[in-house]
Amino acid sequence: MGEEKRLIYLDNAATTKTAPEVVEAMLPYFTELYGNPSSVYEFSQKSKEAITRAREIIAGSLGAKTEEIYFTGGGSESDNWALKAAAEAYRGKGNHIITSKIEHHAVLHTGDWLEKQGYEVTYLDVDENGTVKTEELKKAIRPTTILISIMFANNEIGTIQPVKEIGRIAKEHGILFHTDAVQAFGQIPIHVDELNIDMLSSSAHKLNGPKGIGFLYIRKGVKIRSLIHGGAQERKRRAGTENVPGIVGYGAAVERAVRTMEERTSKEKELRDYLIDRVLKEVPYTRLNGHRTNRLPNNTNFSFQFIEGESLLIMLDMEGICGSSGSACTSGSLDPSHVLLAIGLPHEIAHGSLRLTLSEETTKEELDHVVESVKKIVEKLRNMSPLYEDYMRRQ
Amino acid sequence: MYSDKVMDHFQNPRNVGEIEDASGVGTVGNAKCGDIMRIYLDIDDNQVIQDVKFKTFGCGAAVATSSMATELVKGKTVFEALKVTNKAVMEALDGLPPVKVHCSLLAEEAIHAALWDYAEKHGITIEGLEKPKSDIHEGEEEESEEY
């Protein structure tokens, strides 16, 4: 009879724990206030009001108007909608879209699909820190460019993009600017007017909200068509009975994220830097991926030379530590992460990556345990690595 | 995702290491795809594999298949070792997820590469042994994605 295995969850970029207060806010909308918001009777008005409140909270957090927030099924749907529908709506103006090589697949694969539909897509390079080069962006702009889509912060390596500069460039050229803020919203203050953002994607489960609910912010005046056709929900732009409990949970999660942001992220940054410093100092042949300081408060991403990421993840899992990797084995393809390749890592180093993303509940003591485990596991894997053997022979 | 046997061989890999002045050494795979295996064989005058060691850079399945392959050839003659197929390795591990089948091919190929090296060094021919591919992924195409 052993002790229950301790869990150290450091994969908060994948998803987060739904906060108890969020769950509590949602519960009545499953069992008591289950009315369809589109119905006329008074009972269903409670559902409608709850949606309005959530929309107000979210709009307020972005400096947006309530009618500019459209609920969706999640971040991927928001990204798909922003790209596909804007591309279609602005086809008369042109057929060129600019994005980057480090976007989430929800943007990249939508870009590939649009290319098959006759659009032209430019995928901008990034520098070694994973920052989009704004000079390259300016050069890529054509008279036919209708949309720029650059993520707010990268999900793998955490690098925060020069969104303000990109927004300024887009505005100067009269081009729509969409940003995938799935990782950034709730971690970094965002004001859509100050940053000239025309569309913004977000997903609740990244900020202690429920899964299966997201939104797309669409600036008033942007001509964008429906992706999902049907009923008149979401100002006729996104059909389907609203996910009322999800929306309520989203509102509660955003309220909480705004309230706790300063304290939470400053604590996370401190622990993040502690983890980075210890790993870089104590594990030889290791590099940090992403910008050293201009990165998400909770993101760390390392590459350990001579070892492969999946092995590392399984061994960490045996210690109760949850992380993720950009190795091919974890992506289901032969190639490692497109983000790590885009920042210029050779394949074998990209295969040996480890992303650990913290939460407000992460403790220094947990990270000490993680560092000790990583040291032990990396050493074990290196001792069975032919790459390490060859390297040591050459020394 | 993995069987208990795979997990066992991954957590407690058998025969990890190097052999000084090995009779034959074979390295296959490439870093681009994320797995490289190296097998060392110590073969006596009766062409019996007395000892075998491996080093692997790769995922859990790559480590486990290397470990199992070394177990399956240890104490065998080179001719018997040649008959250890990727299927035998997989069966001994109670199966592998479909995306990891190539790891077992790599293990088979690594044994063949080490046997080839042994044969070349000793100027002998092992019937049925073909020169191994240097890269297990040669000619393998990534499945095109559907959108």
Short mmCIF file of C-alpha atoms in Angstrom, two decimals, chain A residues 38 226-241:
data_model
loop_
_atom_site.label_atom_id
_atom_site.label_comp_id
_atom_site.label_asym_id
_atom_site.label_seq_id
_atom_site.Cartn_x
_atom_site.Cartn_y
_atom_site.Cartn_z
CA SER A 38 -33.70 32.27 -27.26
CA SER A 226 -20.71 33.45 -40.36
CA LEU A 227 -18.79 30.23 -40.11
CA ILE A 228 -21.65 28.31 -38.50
CA HIS A 229 -25.01 28.95 -40.15
CA GLY A 230 -28.34 28.42 -38.46
CA GLY A 231 -30.21 30.34 -35.80
CA ALA A 232 -29.89 34.01 -34.91
CA GLN A 233 -27.59 33.60 -31.91
CA GLU A 234 -24.57 35.87 -31.44
CA ARG A 235 -26.05 38.65 -33.55
CA LYS A 236 -26.66 36.15 -36.36
CA ARG A 237 -22.95 35.56 -36.73
CA ARG A 238 -22.52 32.29 -34.88
CA ALA A 239 -25.49 29.96 -34.87
CA GLY A 240 -26.19 27.32 -32.25
CA THR A 241 -27.80 27.37 -28.83
#
